[in-house]
């Protein structure tokens, strides 16, 4: 989603909707900023009195006024900031359509008492008060300047119409003849264009300020929960693998063993012996299939001995000769190991199936907090992520861990698949 | 005199099945236990001729059985051990085969127990001081050391795999349906191609090949 600031650099900006949205935002900012300024003046009244007194050389109870000011500001500030911040968050949509949520917590218990305790002790409230102070001062001044600039531009632009009523004065310029007014109108036109940029810039910066100070930490939460989901997924794979291994697989082995023993008790040429032999063979086949299936869920060697051992085993099983270079020591998070293993496994399968490779090298190491995995084959290249879903599926799996996958596969080879996975070291 | 066996396997069903199989083939099961600590106690108490143990056992379900087996072979020289693994794992096999003098030791995939007669034969080989390695482990070792073994023909590779499993020339000849003389010639060629001096003893043959493959 684009924001007002993003739109500034795009083509067709002047004719699009963003200058108008910025204008609406700026004008309404003028209203809320004035309200903020007014409220701030009331809150800081004791301090203002103190300042006024110091100018008029009258000595008053300075300490009392200071303390009184702090009290009204500290107690009344949040009461002003809370509703104003809520309004500002809704208004932010004009220049920044990305969703924004407040950082406020829900009070732990109903009732005014708990509400006050929650609101006055959370950082979000005081960030909002800070925003209101900036709104009533800096933002108000900036918006005011833009409005003044707009009035000047408007006056110059309309000077040919206004000239009938005598000379028109715009700032230092005075337009007194019709000829001058034409030049004035042209200059006014340029100023309007500049105004569109200036106004959008001010509105965009204001929006950025509002988002920084008024937003809760919702985006961080989303990323964390995604990582949790991946971890939960990996844990579930391990649990399924374990359950199958300790349950179904063991029972199947013991069943097949019993069938094998039973065969010994039957005369080899009896019809029953033939039936039993068939059953025994089928059970053995099922055992082999179940083993492969469990291996596919999550190889036991990966669970027990980690990534380098699992890659070594992968190399052993590969039809194409594979060399593994590993510079890893110790274990990595399960989700990282799992993803790296499956990328290597898929890349190997691709190399064997499509590339006519005769040798594959796998490099794996830790570098600057990331796991780097590179699979290189000497095949004929030409792998295209746009065809089929294998490579994009892998890239998706990598992206879930905030990693990235790059592919180089020119026609004629070689093919290189490289994956970087962020890997927080314990 | 029958062979006395201590059996260690945490799955109750499979433990009973294995005990049945062993009894059926004339072994005497003196103890059947469910974890590595009990295994050590049972061996100390019964002094068996053979230990058959699962590799993955409680409490951690990693390689307790394997570590116990290596430990037992150090403590009781001459104790034959056959380890059963749920999946092929090179380093585990190598560790076990290196223990003791490499005689009377076996490493098989659990799946092999279902071919009851072959399994019983493997057990007898181990008790007799032979070395038995699962064909799948051998296959992986072979693929791992592809390069120097490229010199072997397909048939020679087949023969080498069977040699590594601990079979005699007679048995290999029977399996491949060729004459024993042909096998003897293949074995001679293999040992020559791999720069291993020929040796008469089946077991030393296996050890030599494995030692070479592990390198």
Coordinates of C-alpha atoms in Angstrom, one line a residue:
Chain A
X1 CA 0.0 0.0 0.0
X2 CA 1.3 3.4 -0.9
X3 CA 1.4 6.4 1.5
X4 CA 1.4 10.1 0.7
X5 CA 5.2 10.0 1.0
X6 CA 5.6 7.1 -1.4
X7 CA 3.3 8.9 -3.9
X8 CA 5.5 12.0 -4.0
X9 CA 8.1 10.4 -6.3
X10 CA 5.6 8.8 -8.7
X11 CA 4.6 10.0 -12.1
X12 CA 1.2 11.7 -12.5
X13 CA 1.4 12.8 -8.9
X14 CA 0.1 16.3 -9.6
X15 CA -3.0 15.0 -11.4
X16 CA -3.7 12.1 -8.9
X17 CA -5.7 12.1 -5.7
X18 CA -2.8 12.5 -3.3
X19 CA -2.5 16.3 -3.4
X20 CA -6.2 16.5 -2.5
X21 CA -6.0 14.0 0.2
X22 CA -3.0 15.9 1.6
X23 CA -4.9 19.1 1.4
X24 CA -7.8 17.7 3.4
X25 CA -5.4 16.2 5.9
X26 CA -3.5 19.5 6.3
X27 CA -6.7 21.6 6.7
X28 CA -8.1 19.2 9.3
X29 CA -4.7 19.1 11.0
X30 CA -5.0 22.8 11.4
X31 CA -8.2 22.2 13.4
X32 CA -6.9 19.4 15.6
X33 CA -3.5 21.2 16.0
X34 CA -5.3 24.4 17.2
X35 CA -7.4 22.3 19.6
X36 CA -4.2 20.8 20.9
X37 CA -2.5 24.2 21.2
X38 CA -5.5 25.5 23.1
X39 CA -5.6 22.6 25.4
X40 CA -1.9 22.8 26.0
X41 CA -2.2 26.5 26.9
X42 CA -4.8 25.6 29.5
X43 CA -2.7 22.8 30.9
X44 CA 0.4 24.9 31.1
X45 CA -1.4 27.9 32.5
X46 CA 0.5 28.0 35.8
X47 CA 3.8 27.8 33.9
X48 CA 2.6 30.6 31.5
X49 CA 1.8 32.7 34.5
X50 CA 5.2 32.1 35.8
X51 CA 6.8 33.2 32.5
X52 CA 4.6 36.3 32.4
X53 CA 5.5 37.2 35.9
X54 CA 9.2 36.9 35.3
X55 CA 8.8 39.4 32.4
X56 CA 6.9 41.9 34.5
X57 CA 9.5 41.7 37.3
X58 CA 6.9 40.6 39.9
X59 CA 8.0 38.0 42.3
X60 CA 5.4 35.4 43.0
X61 CA 5.4 31.9 44.5
X62 CA 7.6 30.4 41.7
X63 CA 7.9 27.0 43.3
X64 CA 4.2 26.7 43.8
X65 CA 3.5 27.7 40.2
X66 CA 6.0 25.2 38.9
X67 CA 4.6 22.4 40.9
X68 CA 1.0 23.4 40.0
X69 CA 2.0 23.3 36.3
X70 CA 3.5 19.9 36.6
X71 CA 0.3 18.7 38.4
X72 CA -2.1 20.0 35.8
X73 CA 0.1 18.9 32.9
X74 CA 0.7 15.4 34.3
X75 CA -2.9 14.8 35.4
X76 CA -4.8 16.6 32.6
X77 CA -2.3 15.8 29.8
X78 CA -3.4 12.2 29.3
X79 CA -7.1 13.2 29.5
X80 CA -6.5 15.6 26.5
X81 CA -4.1 13.2 24.7
X82 CA -6.2 10.1 24.8
X83 CA -9.2 11.3 22.8
X84 CA -7.1 13.5 20.5
X85 CA -4.8 10.6 19.7
X86 CA -7.8 8.4 18.9
X87 CA -9.0 11.0 16.5
X88 CA -5.6 11.4 14.9
X89 CA -5.3 7.7 14.4
X90 CA -8.5 7.7 12.4
X91 CA -7.5 10.8 10.5
X92 CA -4.1 9.1 9.6
X93 CA -5.9 7.0 7.0
X94 CA -6.1 10.1 4.7
X95 CA -2.3 10.0 4.1
X96 CA -1.4 6.4 5.2
X97 CA -3.9 3.7 4.5
X98 CA -2.0 1.0 6.4
X99 CA -3.9 -0.2 9.4
X100 CA -2.9 1.3 12.7
X101 CA -3.8 0.1 16.2
X102 CA -3.2 1.8 19.5
X103 CA -0.7 0.5 21.9
X104 CA -3.1 0.7 24.8
X105 CA -3.7 -2.3 27.0
X106 CA -7.2 -3.4 28.1
X107 CA -7.6 -2.5 31.8
X108 CA -7.3 -5.6 33.9
X109 CA -10.6 -5.0 35.8
X110 CA -13.7 -3.0 35.0
X111 CA -14.2 0.3 36.8
X112 CA -12.6 3.7 36.7
X113 CA -10.0 2.9 39.3
X114 CA -8.4 0.2 37.1
X115 CA -8.7 2.3 34.0
X116 CA -6.9 5.2 35.5
X117 CA -4.1 2.9 36.8
X118 CA -3.6 1.2 33.4
X119 CA -3.7 4.4 31.4
X120 CA -1.4 6.5 33.6
X121 CA 1.2 3.7 33.8
X122 CA 1.5 2.6 30.2
X123 CA 4.1 4.1 27.7
X124 CA 1.5 4.4 25.0
X125 CA -0.3 7.2 26.9
X126 CA 2.8 9.3 27.4
X127 CA 3.9 8.8 23.8
X128 CA 0.5 10.2 22.8
X129 CA 0.9 13.1 25.1
X130 CA 4.3 13.8 23.4
X131 CA 2.5 13.6 20.1
X132 CA -0.1 16.2 21.2
X133 CA 2.7 18.6 22.3
X134 CA 4.3 18.3 18.9
X135 CA 0.9 18.6 17.3
X136 CA 0.1 21.9 19.1
X137 CA 3.5 23.4 18.3
X138 CA 5.6 22.1 15.4
X139 CA 2.7 20.6 13.3
X140 CA 0.6 23.7 13.9
X141 CA 3.5 26.0 12.7
X142 CA 4.2 23.8 9.7
X143 CA 0.5 23.6 8.6
X144 CA 0.2 27.3 9.2
X145 CA 3.1 28.0 6.9
X146 CA 1.7 25.9 4.2
X147 CA -1.6 27.7 4.5
X148 CA 0.1 31.1 4.2
X149 CA 2.0 29.8 1.2
X150 CA -1.3 28.7 -0.3
X151 CA -3.0 32.1 0.3
X152 CA 0.0 33.8 -1.5
X153 CA -0.3 31.4 -4.4
X154 CA -4.0 31.9 -4.6
X155 CA -3.7 35.7 -4.6
X156 CA -1.1 35.7 -7.4
X157 CA -3.1 33.2 -9.4
X158 CA -6.2 35.3 -9.2
X159 CA -4.5 38.7 -9.6
X160 CA -5.9 39.3 -13.2
X161 CA -9.4 39.2 -11.7
X162 CA -8.5 41.2 -8.6
X163 CA -6.7 43.9 -10.5
X164 CA -10.0 45.7 -11.2
X165 CA -10.2 46.8 -7.6
X166 CA -6.8 48.5 -7.6
X167 CA -3.2 47.3 -7.1
X168 CA -2.9 43.9 -5.4
X169 CA -0.2 43.4 -2.8
X170 CA 1.2 39.9 -2.3
X171 CA 4.0 39.8 0.3
X172 CA 6.7 42.0 -1.1
X173 CA 5.2 41.9 -4.6
X174 CA 2.7 44.5 -5.8
X175 CA 0.8 43.8 -9.0
X176 CA -0.6 47.0 -10.4
X177 CA -1.0 46.7 -14.1
X178 CA -2.7 44.0 -16.2
X179 CA 0.6 43.0 -17.8
X180 CA 2.1 42.4 -14.4
X181 CA -0.9 40.5 -13.3
X182 CA -0.4 38.0 -16.2
X183 CA 3.1 37.3 -15.0
X184 CA 1.8 37.1 -11.5
X185 CA -0.8 34.5 -12.5
X186 CA 1.9 32.4 -14.2
X187 CA 4.1 32.6 -11.0
X188 CA 1.0 31.7 -9.0
X189 CA 0.5 28.6 -11.2
X190 CA 4.1 27.5 -10.5
X191 CA 3.5 28.1 -6.8
X192 CA 0.3 26.0 -6.8
X193 CA 2.3 23.1 -8.3
X194 CA 5.1 23.6 -5.7
X195 CA 2.3 23.8 -3.1
X196 CA 1.0 20.4 -4.1
X197 CA 4.5 18.9 -3.4
X198 CA 5.1 21.0 -0.3
X199 CA 1.7 20.2 1.2
X200 CA 2.0 16.5 0.5
X201 CA 5.5 16.5 2.0
X202 CA 4.3 18.2 5.2
X203 CA 1.2 16.0 5.4
X204 CA 3.3 12.9 4.8
X205 CA 5.9 13.8 7.4
X206 CA 3.1 14.5 9.8
X207 CA 1.6 11.1 9.1
X208 CA 4.9 9.5 9.7
X209 CA 5.2 11.2 13.0
X210 CA 1.7 10.2 14.0
X211 CA 2.3 6.5 13.0
X212 CA 5.6 6.5 15.0
X213 CA 4.1 7.8 18.2
X214 CA 0.5 6.6 18.1
X215 CA 0.9 3.0 16.9
X216 CA 1.2 -0.1 19.1
X217 CA 3.8 -2.8 18.4
X218 CA 1.4 -4.9 16.3
X219 CA 3.7 -5.5 13.3
X220 CA 6.4 -7.1 15.5
X221 CA 3.8 -9.4 17.0
X222 CA 2.7 -10.7 13.6
X223 CA 6.3 -11.6 12.7
X224 CA 6.8 -13.4 16.0
X225 CA 3.6 -15.4 15.7
X226 CA 4.7 -16.6 12.3
X227 CA 7.9 -17.9 13.6
X228 CA 6.0 -19.6 16.4
X229 CA 3.8 -21.2 13.9
X230 CA 6.8 -22.6 12.0
X231 CA 8.2 -24.0 15.3
X232 CA 4.9 -25.5 16.2
X233 CA 4.7 -27.1 12.8
X234 CA 8.2 -28.6 13.1
X235 CA 7.3 -29.9 16.6
X236 CA 4.2 -31.5 15.3
X237 CA 6.2 -33.2 12.5
X238 CA 8.5 -34.6 15.1
X239 CA 5.6 -35.8 17.3
X240 CA 3.9 -37.5 14.3
X241 CA 7.2 -39.1 13.3
X242 CA 7.8 -40.3 16.9
X243 CA 4.3 -41.6 17.3
X244 CA 4.4 -43.6 14.0
X245 CA 7.9 -44.9 14.8
X246 CA 7.1 -46.0 18.4
X247 CA 3.6 -47.2 17.6
X248 CA 2.6 -48.4 14.2
X249 CA 6.1 -49.2 13.0
X250 CA 7.0 -51.4 16.0
X251 CA 3.7 -53.2 15.8
X252 CA 4.1 -53.9 12.1
X253 CA 7.6 -55.3 12.6
X254 CA 6.4 -57.6 15.4
X255 CA 3.4 -58.7 13.3
X256 CA 5.6 -59.4 10.3
X257 CA 8.0 -61.3 12.6
X258 CA 5.1 -63.5 13.8
X259 CA 4.0 -64.2 10.3
X260 CA 7.6 -65.2 9.5
X261 CA 7.6 -67.6 12.4
X262 CA 4.2 -69.0 11.5
X263 CA 5.5 -69.9 8.1
X264 CA 8.0 -72.2 9.7
X265 CA 5.2 -74.2 11.2
X266 CA 3.4 -75.0 8.0
X267 CA 4.4 -77.6 5.5
X268 CA 5.9 -75.6 2.6
X269 CA 3.7 -77.2 -0.1
X270 CA 0.3 -76.6 1.7
X271 CA -2.1 -74.0 0.3
X272 CA -2.1 -72.2 3.6
X273 CA 1.7 -71.8 3.4
X274 CA 1.3 -70.0 0.1
X275 CA -1.3 -67.7 1.5
X276 CA 0.9 -67.0 4.6
X277 CA 3.9 -66.4 2.4
X278 CA 1.9 -63.8 0.4
X279 CA 0.7 -62.1 3.6
X280 CA 4.3 -62.1 4.9
X281 CA 5.6 -60.5 1.7
X282 CA 2.9 -57.9 1.8
X283 CA 3.6 -57.0 5.4
X284 CA 7.3 -56.6 4.5
X285 CA 6.4 -54.3 1.7
X286 CA 4.2 -52.3 3.9
X287 CA 7.1 -52.1 6.4
X288 CA 9.4 -50.7 3.8
X289 CA 6.7 -48.2 2.6
X290 CA 6.0 -47.0 6.2
X291 CA 9.7 -46.5 6.8
X292 CA 10.0 -44.3 3.7
X293 CA 6.9 -42.4 4.7
X294 CA 8.2 -41.7 8.2
X295 CA 11.6 -40.7 6.7
X296 CA 9.7 -38.2 4.5
X297 CA 7.9 -36.6 7.5
X298 CA 11.2 -35.8 9.2
X299 CA 14.3 -38.0 9.0
X300 CA 15.3 -39.4 12.3
X301 CA 18.9 -38.7 11.7
X302 CA 18.0 -35.0 11.4
X303 CA 16.2 -35.1 14.7
X304 CA 18.9 -37.0 16.5
X305 CA 22.2 -35.9 15.0
X306 CA 21.5 -32.6 13.3
X307 CA 21.9 -31.0 9.9
X308 CA 25.5 -32.1 8.8
X309 CA 24.7 -35.8 9.6
X310 CA 21.4 -35.6 7.8
X311 CA 23.0 -34.0 4.8
X312 CA 25.6 -36.7 4.8
X313 CA 22.9 -39.4 4.8
X314 CA 21.1 -37.5 2.0
X315 CA 24.3 -37.6 0.0
X316 CA 24.5 -41.4 0.6
X317 CA 21.0 -41.9 -0.7
X318 CA 21.5 -39.8 -3.8
X319 CA 21.8 -41.3 -7.2
X320 CA 24.2 -38.5 -8.2
X321 CA 27.6 -38.3 -6.3
X322 CA 27.4 -35.6 -3.7
X323 CA 30.1 -33.9 -1.7
X324 CA 29.0 -32.2 1.5
X325 CA 31.2 -29.4 3.0
X326 CA 29.9 -28.4 6.4
X327 CA 31.4 -25.9 8.8
X328 CA 28.6 -26.3 11.4
X329 CA 29.2 -27.1 15.1
X330 CA 26.4 -27.8 17.5
X331 CA 22.7 -27.8 16.8
X332 CA 20.5 -25.1 15.2
X333 CA 16.9 -24.3 15.9
X334 CA 14.7 -27.2 14.6
X335 CA 12.8 -25.0 12.1
X336 CA 16.1 -23.9 10.5
X337 CA 17.5 -27.4 10.3
X338 CA 14.2 -28.7 8.9
X339 CA 13.9 -26.1 6.2
X340 CA 17.6 -26.3 5.2
X341 CA 17.3 -30.1 5.0
X342 CA 14.3 -30.0 2.8
X343 CA 15.8 -27.3 0.5
X344 CA 18.9 -29.5 0.1
X345 CA 16.8 -32.6 -0.5
X346 CA 14.6 -30.9 -3.1
X347 CA 17.6 -29.3 -4.9
X348 CA 19.3 -32.7 -5.0
X349 CA 16.2 -34.4 -6.4
X350 CA 15.9 -31.6 -9.1
X351 CA 19.6 -32.0 -10.0
X352 CA 19.1 -35.8 -10.4
X353 CA 15.8 -35.5 -12.3
X354 CA 16.2 -32.6 -14.6
X355 CA 19.8 -31.4 -14.9
X356 CA 21.8 -34.5 -16.0
X357 CA 24.3 -33.5 -13.4
X358 CA 27.3 -35.8 -12.7
X359 CA 28.4 -34.2 -9.4
X360 CA 26.7 -32.1 -6.8
X361 CA 28.4 -30.0 -4.0
X362 CA 26.6 -28.9 -0.9
X363 CA 28.1 -26.1 1.2
X364 CA 26.7 -25.2 4.6
X365 CA 28.0 -22.7 7.1
X366 CA 27.0 -20.0 9.6
X367 CA 27.8 -16.4 8.6
X368 CA 26.7 -13.2 10.3
X369 CA 23.8 -14.8 12.2
X370 CA 22.5 -16.6 9.1
X371 CA 22.7 -20.2 7.9
X372 CA 24.0 -20.3 4.4
X373 CA 23.2 -23.3 2.3
X374 CA 24.4 -23.6 -1.3
X375 CA 23.7 -26.5 -3.6
X376 CA 25.7 -26.5 -6.8
X377 CA 25.5 -29.1 -9.7
X378 CA 27.4 -29.4 -12.9
X379 CA 24.3 -30.1 -15.0
X380 CA 23.0 -28.3 -18.0
X381 CA 21.1 -25.5 -16.1
X382 CA 18.0 -23.8 -17.4
X383 CA 16.0 -24.2 -14.2
X384 CA 13.1 -21.8 -14.3
X385 CA 11.2 -20.9 -11.1
X386 CA 8.3 -19.7 -13.2
X387 CA 7.7 -23.2 -14.5
X388 CA 6.2 -25.6 -12.0
X389 CA 5.9 -25.0 -8.3
X390 CA 8.8 -26.9 -6.9
X391 CA 11.2 -23.9 -6.7
X392 CA 8.6 -21.4 -5.7
X393 CA 7.4 -23.8 -3.0
X394 CA 10.9 -24.0 -1.6
X395 CA 11.2 -20.2 -1.7
X396 CA 7.9 -19.9 0.1
X397 CA 9.1 -22.3 2.8
X398 CA 12.3 -20.2 3.2
X399 CA 10.4 -16.9 3.3
X400 CA 8.3 -18.1 6.2
X401 CA 11.5 -18.0 8.3
X402 CA 12.3 -14.6 6.9
X403 CA 15.0 -16.1 4.8
X404 CA 15.6 -15.8 1.1
X405 CA 16.5 -18.1 -1.7
X406 CA 18.3 -17.2 -4.9
X407 CA 18.8 -19.3 -8.0
X408 CA 21.4 -19.1 -10.8
X409 CA 20.8 -21.5 -13.6
X410 CA 22.0 -20.2 -17.0
X411 CA 21.4 -22.4 -20.0
X412 CA 24.4 -24.7 -20.1
X413 CA 24.8 -24.7 -16.4
X414 CA 25.8 -24.8 -13.7
X415 CA 22.8 -24.5 -11.4
X416 CA 23.3 -22.9 -8.0
X417 CA 20.6 -22.8 -5.3
X418 CA 21.5 -20.6 -2.4
X419 CA 19.5 -20.1 0.7
X420 CA 20.0 -17.8 3.7
X421 CA 18.1 -18.4 6.8
X422 CA 18.3 -16.1 9.8
X423 CA 19.6 -18.1 12.7
X424 CA 19.7 -16.6 16.1
X425 CA 22.6 -18.1 18.0
X426 CA 21.8 -19.2 21.5
Chain B
X1 CA 24.9 -76.6 24.8
X2 CA 22.5 -73.9 23.8
X3 CA 23.6 -70.3 23.3
X4 CA 22.5 -68.0 26.2
X5 CA 21.1 -64.7 25.1
X6 CA 20.1 -61.4 26.8
X7 CA 17.6 -59.5 24.8
X8 CA 17.1 -55.7 25.2
X9 CA 14.2 -54.1 23.4
X10 CA 11.8 -51.5 24.7
X11 CA 8.8 -52.4 22.6
X12 CA 7.0 -55.2 24.4
X13 CA 5.4 -56.7 21.4
X14 CA 8.6 -56.9 19.5
X15 CA 10.5 -58.1 22.5
X16 CA 8.1 -61.1 22.9
X17 CA 8.3 -61.8 19.2
X18 CA 12.1 -61.8 19.3
X19 CA 12.2 -64.0 22.3
X20 CA 9.9 -66.4 20.5
X21 CA 12.1 -66.4 17.5
X22 CA 15.2 -67.0 19.5
X23 CA 13.7 -69.8 21.4
X24 CA 12.3 -71.3 18.2
X25 CA 15.8 -71.4 16.7
X26 CA 17.3 -73.1 19.8
X27 CA 18.7 -70.1 21.7
X28 CA 18.1 -69.8 25.4
X29 CA 16.8 -66.4 26.4
X30 CA 18.0 -65.9 29.9
X31 CA 16.7 -62.3 30.3
X32 CA 14.5 -59.9 28.2
X33 CA 14.8 -56.3 29.3
X34 CA 13.5 -52.9 28.3
X35 CA 16.3 -50.4 28.7
X36 CA 20.1 -50.0 28.7
X37 CA 20.6 -50.0 32.5
X38 CA 18.7 -53.2 32.9
X39 CA 20.7 -54.6 30.0
X40 CA 24.0 -54.0 31.9
X41 CA 22.6 -55.5 35.1
X42 CA 21.3 -58.6 33.2
X43 CA 24.6 -59.2 31.5
X44 CA 26.5 -58.9 34.8
X45 CA 24.1 -61.4 36.4
X46 CA 23.7 -64.0 33.6
X47 CA 27.0 -63.7 31.7
X48 CA 25.4 -64.6 28.4
X49 CA 27.1 -65.6 25.2
X50 CA 25.2 -63.1 23.1
X51 CA 23.4 -59.8 23.5
X52 CA 20.7 -58.7 21.1
X53 CA 19.9 -55.1 21.6
X54 CA 17.8 -52.3 20.1
X55 CA 19.8 -49.1 19.6
X56 CA 17.1 -46.6 20.4
X57 CA 15.8 -47.2 23.9
X58 CA 14.5 -45.2 27.0
X59 CA 15.0 -42.8 28.5
X60 CA 16.2 -40.5 25.7
X61 CA 15.4 -42.7 22.7
X62 CA 18.7 -41.9 20.9
X63 CA 21.5 -44.4 20.9
X64 CA 21.4 -45.8 24.5
X65 CA 21.5 -49.4 23.3
X66 CA 24.5 -48.7 21.1
X67 CA 26.5 -47.1 23.8
X68 CA 25.6 -49.9 26.2
X69 CA 26.7 -52.5 23.6
X70 CA 30.1 -50.7 23.1
X71 CA 30.5 -50.5 26.9
X72 CA 29.6 -54.2 27.4
X73 CA 32.1 -55.4 24.7
X74 CA 34.8 -53.5 26.5
X75 CA 33.8 -55.0 29.9
X76 CA 33.3 -58.5 28.7
X77 CA 35.8 -59.5 26.0
X78 CA 34.4 -62.2 23.8
X79 CA 30.8 -61.2 24.4
X80 CA 29.0 -61.4 21.0
X81 CA 26.7 -58.4 20.3
X82 CA 24.1 -57.9 17.7
X83 CA 22.6 -54.4 17.5
X84 CA 19.3 -53.7 15.8
X85 CA 18.8 -50.2 14.3
X86 CA 15.6 -48.6 13.1
X87 CA 17.4 -46.9 10.3
X88 CA 20.8 -47.0 8.6
X89 CA 23.3 -44.9 10.4
X90 CA 27.0 -45.1 9.4
X91 CA 28.7 -43.6 12.4
X92 CA 26.8 -45.9 14.8
X93 CA 27.7 -49.0 12.8
X94 CA 31.4 -47.9 12.6
X95 CA 31.5 -47.3 16.4
X96 CA 30.2 -50.7 17.2
X97 CA 32.3 -52.5 14.6
X98 CA 35.4 -50.8 16.1
X99 CA 34.6 -52.1 19.6
X100 CA 36.6 -55.1 20.8
X101 CA 38.6 -56.8 18.2
X102 CA 35.7 -56.5 15.7
X103 CA 34.9 -60.2 16.0
X104 CA 31.5 -61.4 17.1
X105 CA 29.6 -58.3 16.3
X106 CA 26.6 -57.4 14.1
X107 CA 24.7 -54.4 13.1
X108 CA 21.4 -55.0 11.4
X109 CA 18.3 -53.0 10.4
X110 CA 15.3 -54.0 12.5
X111 CA 13.5 -54.9 9.4
X112 CA 15.8 -57.9 9.0
X113 CA 14.3 -59.8 11.9
X114 CA 11.2 -60.5 9.9
X115 CA 13.1 -62.8 7.6
X116 CA 13.4 -65.2 10.4
X117 CA 15.7 -67.8 9.0
X118 CA 18.2 -65.3 7.7
X119 CA 18.1 -63.5 11.0
X120 CA 18.8 -66.7 12.9
X121 CA 21.7 -67.4 10.5
X122 CA 23.1 -63.9 11.2
X123 CA 22.8 -64.6 15.0
X124 CA 24.8 -67.8 14.7
X125 CA 27.5 -66.1 12.6
X126 CA 27.9 -63.4 15.3
X127 CA 28.1 -66.0 18.1
X128 CA 30.7 -68.0 16.0
X129 CA 32.8 -64.8 16.0
X130 CA 31.7 -63.5 12.6
X131 CA 30.9 -60.0 11.6
X132 CA 27.5 -59.1 10.2
X133 CA 26.7 -55.8 8.7
X134 CA 23.4 -54.9 7.2
X135 CA 23.5 -54.9 3.4
X136 CA 22.0 -51.4 3.4
X137 CA 24.8 -50.0 5.5
X138 CA 27.3 -51.7 3.1
X139 CA 25.5 -50.2 0.1
X140 CA 25.8 -46.7 1.7
X141 CA 29.5 -47.3 2.5
X142 CA 30.0 -48.4 -1.1
X143 CA 28.2 -45.3 -2.5
X144 CA 30.2 -43.1 -0.2
X145 CA 33.5 -44.4 -1.4
X146 CA 32.5 -44.5 -5.0
X147 CA 35.7 -43.4 -6.5
X148 CA 38.2 -46.1 -5.6
X149 CA 35.5 -48.6 -6.0
X150 CA 34.7 -47.5 -9.5
X151 CA 37.3 -50.1 -10.6
X152 CA 35.0 -52.9 -9.5
X153 CA 32.6 -54.4 -11.9
X154 CA 28.9 -54.6 -11.0
X155 CA 29.2 -58.3 -10.2
X156 CA 32.3 -57.6 -8.0
X157 CA 30.4 -54.9 -6.1
X158 CA 27.6 -57.4 -5.5
X159 CA 30.1 -59.9 -4.2
X160 CA 31.8 -57.3 -2.0
X161 CA 28.5 -56.4 -0.4
X162 CA 27.8 -60.1 0.4
X163 CA 31.4 -60.5 1.6
X164 CA 30.9 -57.6 4.0
X165 CA 27.7 -59.2 5.3
X166 CA 29.9 -62.0 6.5
X167 CA 28.9 -64.8 4.0
X168 CA 31.2 -67.6 3.0
X169 CA 32.1 -68.1 -0.6
X170 CA 29.8 -71.2 -0.7
X171 CA 26.8 -69.1 0.5
X172 CA 27.6 -66.2 -1.9
X173 CA 27.8 -68.7 -4.8
X174 CA 24.5 -70.2 -3.8
X175 CA 22.9 -66.7 -3.6
X176 CA 24.2 -65.4 -6.9
X177 CA 23.7 -68.8 -8.6
X178 CA 27.2 -69.2 -9.9
X179 CA 30.0 -71.6 -9.1
X180 CA 32.1 -71.3 -5.9
X181 CA 35.2 -71.1 -8.1
X182 CA 33.8 -68.0 -9.8
X183 CA 33.2 -66.3 -6.4
X184 CA 36.8 -67.2 -5.3
X185 CA 38.0 -65.5 -8.4
X186 CA 35.9 -62.4 -7.9
X187 CA 37.0 -62.1 -4.3
X188 CA 40.6 -62.4 -5.4
X189 CA 40.1 -59.6 -8.0
X190 CA 38.4 -57.4 -5.4
X191 CA 41.2 -57.7 -2.9
X192 CA 43.7 -57.1 -5.6
X193 CA 41.8 -54.0 -7.0
X194 CA 41.5 -52.6 -3.4
X195 CA 45.1 -53.3 -2.6
X196 CA 44.3 -55.8 0.1
X197 CA 46.4 -58.8 0.5
X198 CA 44.3 -62.0 0.1
X199 CA 43.4 -63.8 3.3
X200 CA 41.8 -67.1 3.9
X201 CA 39.7 -66.3 6.9
X202 CA 36.2 -65.0 6.0
X203 CA 36.0 -62.8 9.0
X204 CA 39.3 -61.1 8.4
X205 CA 38.2 -60.5 4.9
X206 CA 35.1 -58.6 6.1
X207 CA 37.2 -56.6 8.6
X208 CA 39.7 -55.7 6.0
X209 CA 37.0 -54.5 3.6
X210 CA 35.2 -52.5 6.3
X211 CA 38.4 -51.0 7.6
X212 CA 39.1 -49.9 4.0
X213 CA 35.6 -48.6 3.6
X214 CA 35.7 -46.6 6.8
X215 CA 38.8 -44.8 5.8

